[in-house]
mmCIF file of C-alpha atoms and ligand atoms in Angstrom:
data_model
loop_
_atom_site.group_PDB
_atom_site.id
_atom_site.type_symbol
_atom_site.label_atom_id
_atom_site.label_comp_id
_atom_site.label_asym_id
_atom_site.label_seq_id
_atom_site.Cartn_x
_atom_site.Cartn_y
_atom_site.Cartn_z
ATOM 1 C CA UNK A 1 48.299 172.674 84.926
ATOM 2 C CA UNK A 2 45.134 170.774 84.152
ATOM 3 C CA UNK A 3 43.947 168.317 86.757
ATOM 4 C CA UNK A 4 41.116 165.846 86.596
ATOM 5 C CA UNK A 5 38.139 165.226 88.814
ATOM 6 C CA UNK A 6 35.131 162.910 88.941
ATOM 7 C CA UNK A 7 31.750 164.570 89.475
ATOM 8 C CA UNK A 8 28.536 163.197 90.953
ATOM 9 C CA UNK A 9 26.322 165.775 89.245
ATOM 10 C CA UNK A 10 26.863 168.076 86.257
ATOM 11 C CA UNK A 11 23.474 169.445 85.202
ATOM 12 C CA UNK A 12 22.416 172.646 86.997
ATOM 13 C CA UNK A 13 18.709 173.471 86.779
ATOM 14 C CA UNK A 14 18.018 177.191 87.159
ATOM 15 C CA UNK A 15 15.168 178.354 89.373
ATOM 16 C CA UNK A 16 14.179 180.715 86.560
ATOM 17 C CA UNK A 17 15.058 180.789 82.858
ATOM 18 C CA UNK A 18 17.959 183.152 82.086
ATOM 19 C CA UNK A 19 16.443 186.313 80.627
ATOM 20 C CA UNK A 20 19.413 187.039 78.342
ATOM 21 C CA UNK A 21 20.321 183.607 76.993
ATOM 22 C CA UNK A 22 17.064 181.650 77.558
ATOM 23 C CA UNK A 23 18.792 178.684 79.205
ATOM 24 C CA UNK A 24 16.932 176.623 81.811
ATOM 25 C CA UNK A 25 20.007 174.504 82.559
ATOM 26 C CA UNK A 26 23.771 174.854 82.501
ATOM 27 C CA UNK A 27 26.695 172.436 82.357
ATOM 28 C CA UNK A 28 30.372 173.222 82.813
ATOM 29 C CA UNK A 29 32.924 170.790 81.400
ATOM 30 C CA UNK A 30 35.744 172.449 83.362
ATOM 31 C CA UNK A 31 36.256 174.323 86.610
ATOM 32 C CA UNK A 32 38.260 177.490 86.033
ATOM 33 C CA UNK A 33 38.981 178.983 82.628
ATOM 34 C CA UNK A 34 42.251 179.500 80.793
ATOM 35 C CA UNK A 35 40.812 182.477 78.883
ATOM 36 C CA UNK A 36 41.718 184.215 82.116
ATOM 37 C CA UNK A 37 39.608 187.373 81.690
ATOM 38 C CA UNK A 38 40.450 189.764 84.508
ATOM 39 C CA UNK A 39 36.825 190.879 84.878
ATOM 40 C CA UNK A 40 35.392 187.333 84.916
ATOM 41 C CA UNK A 41 32.519 187.078 87.382
ATOM 42 C CA UNK A 42 33.775 183.655 88.452
ATOM 43 C CA UNK A 43 36.671 185.433 90.174
ATOM 44 C CA UNK A 44 35.083 186.114 93.508
ATOM 45 C CA UNK A 45 33.393 182.714 93.649
ATOM 46 C CA UNK A 46 34.987 179.610 95.188
ATOM 47 C CA UNK A 47 36.475 178.794 91.746
ATOM 48 C CA UNK A 48 37.922 182.245 91.174
ATOM 49 C CA UNK A 49 41.416 181.958 92.481
ATOM 50 C CA UNK A 50 44.122 181.060 90.007
ATOM 51 C CA UNK A 51 41.656 180.273 87.232
ATOM 52 C CA UNK A 52 44.237 179.165 84.726
ATOM 53 C CA UNK A 53 46.507 177.157 86.994
ATOM 54 C CA UNK A 54 43.744 175.641 89.100
ATOM 55 C CA UNK A 55 41.949 174.187 86.086
ATOM 56 C CA UNK A 56 39.976 171.001 86.597
ATOM 57 C CA UNK A 57 38.544 168.820 83.829
ATOM 58 C CA UNK A 58 35.431 166.824 84.763
ATOM 59 C CA UNK A 59 36.426 163.531 83.211
ATOM 60 C CA UNK A 60 33.180 161.626 83.774
ATOM 61 C CA UNK A 61 30.982 164.614 82.819
ATOM 62 C CA UNK A 62 29.397 162.983 79.750
ATOM 63 C CA UNK A 63 28.407 159.784 81.564
ATOM 64 C CA UNK A 64 26.773 161.711 84.424
ATOM 65 C CA UNK A 65 25.052 164.157 82.076
ATOM 66 C CA UNK A 66 23.575 161.273 80.084
ATOM 67 C CA UNK A 67 21.899 159.895 83.215
ATOM 68 C CA UNK A 68 20.643 163.301 84.344
ATOM 69 C CA UNK A 69 19.305 164.297 80.922
ATOM 70 C CA UNK A 70 17.629 160.930 80.335
ATOM 71 C CA UNK A 71 15.629 161.523 83.544
ATOM 72 C CA UNK A 72 14.646 165.022 82.453
ATOM 73 C CA UNK A 73 13.781 163.838 78.923
ATOM 74 C CA UNK A 74 11.501 161.100 80.331
ATOM 75 C CA UNK A 75 9.523 163.830 82.105
ATOM 76 C CA UNK A 76 9.669 165.983 78.944
ATOM 77 C CA UNK A 77 11.489 168.744 80.837
ATOM 78 C CA UNK A 78 13.247 170.045 77.749
ATOM 79 C CA UNK A 79 14.998 173.411 77.966
ATOM 80 C CA UNK A 80 18.078 175.158 76.629
ATOM 81 C CA UNK A 81 21.311 173.974 78.218
ATOM 82 C CA UNK A 82 24.077 176.597 78.419
ATOM 83 C CA UNK A 83 27.329 174.754 77.783
ATOM 84 C CA UNK A 84 30.020 176.704 79.616
ATOM 85 C CA UNK A 85 28.356 179.261 81.891
ATOM 86 C CA UNK A 86 31.323 179.642 84.255
ATOM 87 C CA UNK A 87 34.056 178.532 81.871
ATOM 88 C CA UNK A 88 34.610 178.875 78.133
ATOM 89 C CA UNK A 89 33.629 175.480 76.713
ATOM 90 C CA UNK A 90 36.185 175.970 73.909
ATOM 91 C CA UNK A 91 39.227 177.210 75.834
ATOM 92 C CA UNK A 92 42.412 175.704 74.433
ATOM 93 C CA UNK A 93 42.550 172.641 76.754
ATOM 94 C CA UNK A 94 39.356 171.420 75.069
ATOM 95 C CA UNK A 95 41.345 170.700 71.882
ATOM 96 C CA UNK A 96 42.915 167.689 73.599
ATOM 97 C CA UNK A 97 40.425 166.877 76.399
ATOM 98 C CA UNK A 98 37.244 166.950 74.260
ATOM 99 C CA UNK A 99 34.924 167.038 77.247
ATOM 100 C CA UNK A 100 32.712 169.711 75.665
ATOM 101 C CA UNK A 101 32.491 167.563 72.548
ATOM 102 C CA UNK A 102 31.411 164.558 74.611
ATOM 103 C CA UNK A 103 28.780 166.672 76.387
ATOM 104 C CA UNK A 104 27.405 167.847 73.046
ATOM 105 C CA UNK A 105 27.119 164.224 71.872
ATOM 106 C CA UNK A 106 25.051 163.466 74.981
ATOM 107 C CA UNK A 107 22.893 166.581 74.478
ATOM 108 C CA UNK A 108 22.285 165.485 70.875
ATOM 109 C CA UNK A 109 21.366 161.952 71.943
ATOM 110 C CA UNK A 110 18.850 163.294 74.482
ATOM 111 C CA UNK A 111 17.541 165.982 72.088
ATOM 112 C CA UNK A 112 18.152 168.973 74.372
ATOM 113 C CA UNK A 113 18.579 172.446 72.810
ATOM 114 C CA UNK A 114 21.890 174.208 73.448
ATOM 115 C CA UNK A 115 23.202 177.734 74.033
ATOM 116 C CA UNK A 116 26.945 178.462 73.733
ATOM 117 C CA UNK A 117 28.743 181.783 74.148
ATOM 118 C CA UNK A 118 32.465 181.676 73.402
ATOM 119 C CA UNK A 119 35.557 183.775 72.791
ATOM 120 C CA UNK A 120 37.416 180.890 71.106
ATOM 121 C CA UNK A 121 37.666 179.607 67.541
ATOM 122 C CA UNK A 122 37.842 175.942 68.552
ATOM 123 C CA UNK A 123 34.033 175.802 68.298
ATOM 124 C CA UNK A 124 34.535 175.378 64.527
ATOM 125 C CA UNK A 125 35.776 171.846 65.211
ATOM 126 C CA UNK A 126 32.243 170.775 66.237
ATOM 127 C CA UNK A 127 30.220 172.212 63.347
ATOM 128 C CA UNK A 128 28.627 168.899 62.327
ATOM 129 C CA UNK A 129 27.653 168.042 65.879
ATOM 130 C CA UNK A 130 26.200 171.514 66.425
ATOM 131 C CA UNK A 131 24.225 171.267 63.180
ATOM 132 C CA UNK A 132 22.728 167.978 64.293
ATOM 133 C CA UNK A 133 21.663 169.548 67.626
ATOM 134 C CA UNK A 134 20.158 172.533 65.804
ATOM 135 C CA UNK A 135 18.119 170.191 63.585
ATOM 136 C CA UNK A 136 16.869 167.679 66.136
ATOM 137 C CA UNK A 137 16.564 169.326 69.570
ATOM 138 C CA UNK A 138 13.146 169.502 71.215
ATOM 139 C CA UNK A 139 12.321 173.026 72.384
ATOM 140 C CA UNK A 140 10.418 173.866 75.564
ATOM 141 C CA UNK A 141 6.804 174.368 74.479
ATOM 142 C CA UNK A 142 6.683 178.094 75.310
ATOM 143 C CA UNK A 143 9.663 178.813 73.030
ATOM 144 C CA UNK A 144 8.771 176.442 70.204
ATOM 145 C CA UNK A 145 6.580 178.953 68.334
ATOM 146 C CA UNK A 146 8.920 181.936 68.594
ATOM 147 C CA UNK A 147 12.359 180.388 68.237
ATOM 148 C CA UNK A 148 12.276 177.296 66.019
ATOM 149 C CA UNK A 149 16.046 176.697 66.474
ATOM 150 C CA UNK A 150 17.662 174.046 68.622
ATOM 151 C CA UNK A 151 20.948 175.920 68.913
ATOM 152 C CA UNK A 152 21.776 179.517 69.862
ATOM 153 C CA UNK A 153 25.383 180.707 69.446
ATOM 154 C CA UNK A 154 27.101 183.876 70.651
ATOM 155 C CA UNK A 155 30.553 185.314 70.315
ATOM 156 C CA UNK A 156 31.381 187.397 73.354
ATOM 157 C CA UNK A 157 32.874 190.876 72.863
ATOM 158 C CA UNK A 158 33.483 193.484 75.592
ATOM 159 C CA UNK A 159 35.598 195.894 73.565
ATOM 160 C CA UNK A 160 36.864 196.102 69.988
ATOM 161 C CA UNK A 161 40.176 197.542 71.219
ATOM 162 C CA UNK A 162 42.665 194.718 70.653
ATOM 163 C CA UNK A 163 45.312 196.124 73.007
ATOM 164 C CA UNK A 164 42.819 196.255 75.861
ATOM 165 C CA UNK A 165 41.492 192.816 74.977
ATOM 166 C CA UNK A 166 45.002 191.324 74.969
ATOM 167 C CA UNK A 167 45.556 192.613 78.496
ATOM 168 C CA UNK A 168 42.124 191.891 79.889
ATOM 169 C CA UNK A 169 41.295 188.652 78.053
ATOM 170 C CA UNK A 170 44.733 187.078 77.528
ATOM 171 C CA UNK A 171 43.645 183.522 76.646
ATOM 172 C CA UNK A 172 41.046 184.376 74.004
ATOM 173 C CA UNK A 173 40.907 185.043 70.280
ATOM 174 C CA UNK A 174 41.174 188.753 69.418
ATOM 175 C CA UNK A 175 37.860 190.640 69.014
ATOM 176 C CA UNK A 176 38.426 190.884 65.223
ATOM 177 C CA UNK A 177 38.951 187.106 65.110
ATOM 178 C CA UNK A 178 35.750 186.579 67.109
ATOM 179 C CA UNK A 179 33.865 188.675 64.570
ATOM 180 C CA UNK A 180 35.308 186.552 61.780
ATOM 181 C CA UNK A 181 34.220 183.499 63.750
ATOM 182 C CA UNK A 182 30.685 184.918 63.905
ATOM 183 C CA UNK A 183 30.696 185.333 60.146
ATOM 184 C CA UNK A 184 31.852 181.746 59.686
ATOM 185 C CA UNK A 185 29.126 180.450 62.013
ATOM 186 C CA UNK A 186 26.498 182.458 60.153
ATOM 187 C CA UNK A 187 27.802 181.166 56.816
ATOM 188 C CA UNK A 188 27.205 177.642 58.146
ATOM 189 C CA UNK A 189 23.562 178.576 58.708
ATOM 190 C CA UNK A 190 23.524 178.927 62.492
ATOM 191 C CA UNK A 191 21.451 181.363 64.546
ATOM 192 C CA UNK A 192 24.259 183.459 66.031
ATOM 193 C CA UNK A 193 24.915 186.899 67.436
ATOM 194 C CA UNK A 194 27.107 189.002 69.687
ATOM 195 C CA UNK A 195 27.088 188.875 73.461
ATOM 196 C CA UNK A 196 28.468 192.302 74.430
ATOM 197 C CA UNK A 197 28.254 191.584 78.144
ATOM 198 C CA UNK A 198 30.047 193.022 79.971
ATOM 199 C CA UNK A 199 30.583 196.400 78.365
ATOM 200 C CA UNK A 200 33.422 198.145 80.206
ATOM 201 C CA UNK A 201 32.458 201.407 81.961
ATOM 202 C CA UNK A 202 34.233 204.502 80.527
ATOM 203 C CA UNK A 203 35.922 202.270 77.919
ATOM 204 C CA UNK A 204 33.290 200.583 75.760
ATOM 205 C CA UNK A 205 29.978 201.815 77.203
ATOM 206 C CA UNK A 206 29.816 205.209 75.430
ATOM 207 C CA UNK A 207 27.360 205.751 72.582
ATOM 208 C CA UNK A 208 30.281 205.921 70.122
ATOM 209 C CA UNK A 209 31.904 202.668 71.277
ATOM 210 C CA UNK A 210 28.597 200.812 71.553
ATOM 211 C CA UNK A 211 27.653 201.932 68.083
ATOM 212 C CA UNK A 212 30.990 200.638 66.757
ATOM 213 C CA UNK A 213 30.277 197.226 68.289
ATOM 214 C CA UNK A 214 26.730 197.186 66.881
ATOM 215 C CA UNK A 215 27.955 198.130 63.397
ATOM 216 C CA UNK A 216 30.670 195.451 63.567
ATOM 217 C CA UNK A 217 28.074 192.876 64.659
ATOM 218 C CA UNK A 218 25.825 193.811 61.744
ATOM 219 C CA UNK A 219 28.702 193.730 59.267
ATOM 220 C CA UNK A 220 29.456 190.209 60.418
ATOM 221 C CA UNK A 221 25.841 189.092 59.967
ATOM 222 C CA UNK A 222 24.785 188.879 63.618
ATOM 223 C CA UNK A 223 21.167 187.875 64.194
ATOM 224 C CA UNK A 224 21.142 189.783 67.492
ATOM 225 C CA UNK A 225 23.309 191.705 69.936
ATOM 226 C CA UNK A 226 22.986 191.623 73.721
ATOM 227 C CA UNK A 227 24.463 194.540 75.684
ATOM 228 C CA UNK A 228 24.875 194.696 79.452
ATOM 229 C CA UNK A 229 27.044 196.078 82.236
ATOM 230 C CA UNK A 230 30.012 194.859 84.230
ATOM 231 C CA UNK A 231 29.726 193.139 87.599
ATOM 232 C CA UNK A 232 32.875 193.073 89.703
ATOM 233 C CA UNK A 233 32.889 190.551 92.521
ATOM 234 C CA UNK A 234 34.996 190.305 95.618
ATOM 235 C CA UNK A 235 37.719 192.238 97.380
ATOM 236 C CA UNK A 236 40.275 189.457 97.741
ATOM 237 C CA UNK A 237 43.546 189.396 95.873
ATOM 238 C CA UNK A 238 42.337 187.156 92.995
ATOM 239 C CA UNK A 239 38.779 188.533 92.773
ATOM 240 C CA UNK A 240 37.548 190.348 89.700
ATOM 241 C CA UNK A 241 37.134 193.740 91.358
ATOM 242 C CA UNK A 242 40.730 193.720 92.652
ATOM 243 C CA UNK A 243 42.219 192.499 89.356
ATOM 244 C CA UNK A 244 40.147 194.783 87.189
ATOM 245 C CA UNK A 245 40.979 197.851 89.283
ATOM 246 C CA UNK A 246 44.662 196.915 88.947
ATOM 247 C CA UNK A 247 44.216 196.890 85.193
ATOM 248 C CA UNK A 248 42.500 200.309 85.299
ATOM 249 C CA UNK A 249 45.336 201.713 87.425
ATOM 250 C CA UNK A 250 47.813 200.708 84.728
ATOM 251 C CA UNK A 251 45.618 201.480 81.729
ATOM 252 C CA UNK A 252 44.359 204.932 82.779
ATOM 253 C CA UNK A 253 44.605 205.910 86.474
ATOM 254 C CA UNK A 254 42.323 208.901 85.856
ATOM 255 C CA UNK A 255 39.443 206.433 85.465
ATOM 256 C CA UNK A 256 39.870 204.954 88.919
ATOM 257 C CA UNK A 257 37.911 207.634 90.833
ATOM 258 C CA UNK A 258 35.104 207.289 88.289
ATOM 259 C CA UNK A 259 34.973 203.545 88.919
ATOM 260 C CA UNK A 260 35.080 204.094 92.659
ATOM 261 C CA UNK A 261 32.142 206.446 92.336
ATOM 262 C CA UNK A 262 30.248 204.039 90.063
ATOM 263 C CA UNK A 263 30.746 200.913 92.204
ATOM 264 C CA UNK A 264 31.481 202.273 95.681
ATOM 265 C CA UNK A 265 31.579 199.253 97.994
ATOM 266 C CA UNK A 266 29.198 197.327 95.756
ATOM 267 C CA UNK A 267 29.775 194.684 93.145
ATOM 268 C CA UNK A 268 27.063 196.034 90.849
ATOM 269 C CA UNK A 269 26.684 199.417 89.179
ATOM 270 C CA UNK A 270 23.800 201.646 90.284
ATOM 271 C CA UNK A 271 20.282 201.072 88.991
ATOM 272 C CA UNK A 272 20.460 204.489 87.265
ATOM 273 C CA UNK A 273 23.586 203.429 85.311
ATOM 274 C CA UNK A 274 21.991 200.134 84.289
ATOM 275 C CA UNK A 275 18.816 201.910 83.152
ATOM 276 C CA UNK A 276 20.803 204.434 81.135
ATOM 277 C CA UNK A 277 22.893 201.672 79.520
ATOM 278 C CA UNK A 278 19.779 199.712 78.583
ATOM 279 C CA UNK A 279 18.051 202.752 77.094
ATOM 280 C CA UNK A 280 21.159 203.581 75.066
ATOM 281 C CA UNK A 281 21.475 199.986 73.836
ATOM 282 C CA UNK A 282 17.760 199.920 72.916
ATOM 283 C CA UNK A 283 17.929 203.148 70.930
ATOM 284 C CA UNK A 284 21.178 202.250 69.117
ATOM 285 C CA UNK A 285 19.886 198.800 68.204
ATOM 286 C CA UNK A 286 16.677 200.371 66.915
ATOM 287 C CA UNK A 287 18.682 202.877 64.873
ATOM 288 C CA UNK A 288 20.714 200.075 63.297
ATOM 289 C CA UNK A 289 17.765 197.696 63.035
ATOM 290 C CA UNK A 290 19.267 194.833 64.929
ATOM 291 C CA UNK A 291 17.493 192.809 67.556
ATOM 292 C CA UNK A 292 18.781 193.315 71.124
ATOM 293 C CA UNK A 293 17.333 190.086 72.448
ATOM 294 C CA UNK A 294 17.434 186.494 71.239
ATOM 295 C CA UNK A 295 13.666 186.222 70.878
ATOM 296 C CA UNK A 296 12.045 189.124 69.008
HETATM 297 S S1 LIG B 301 35.906 183.330 78.857
HETATM 298 FE FE1 LIG B 301 34.176 183.685 80.232
HETATM 299 S S2 LIG B 301 34.410 182.124 81.834
HETATM 300 FE FE2 LIG B 301 36.389 182.290 80.789
HETATM 301 S S3 LIG B 301 37.589 183.733 82.009
HETATM 302 FE FE3 LIG B 301 36.567 184.869 80.347
HETATM 303 S S4 LIG B 301 34.651 185.629 81.230
HETATM 304 FE FE4 LIG B 301 35.421 183.981 82.577
#
């Protein structure tokens, strides 16, 4: 059940710009996420337990963001704001709560550029608002020459297998629906691509599966595709590593020893795996002539 909370601060300033998504700031309209992905990195943080039932909506988020952005704008500290970095800004509760929509109105008013990655079709509700942000946002000076867009959109896809997606990402649109969403966003003129992070080891990280995702992204007009590995946090009952391993046990128990070898007691895969995944993504993207970063 959704509960409400007042916040004192909403704008997070990163120490360093995110290398994948280029955001300098993030805002989260909700705590928890009803998309309920079993691998979600938030599971393992203080918000991870019971993500769907412990949902909190930040009811005064827009008012607080307006104050915080006005201060930053006065000092000309413009930078991309990721809307929904630890929640999906368009999960189904947003259809009635409209906190994301209010945040976007404030971002538009203060002329900040925006990055959104989503697995939900509700983003189509805010097309006009998103267009206005794209047209009027002020970019940080070092990105202004290369990017020239005030809005970056991503649809997030970890696997094209709809049965796996239904089990692992129960509160989201199906991967095929997300690809259709991408096509719709592109048809509206947005800069949009696929965020294939995380790819699932031994499920969607093979050359064949990655190539399928790249081809699907291209067929749906993606401007770019980002590909990266899976992080599994925590060993507690509601943490992503525990939940994801439970899924693997049911899906294909023969994969479990492979996962145990890949992760051991760690939350990250080995450097060698990450390097191999990156090299494979680079060569497949080159083969299919699609950019594997937001900025060329
Ligand atoms: S949509 Fe994103 S934030 Fe929400 S549960 Fe899934 S991975 Fe986590």
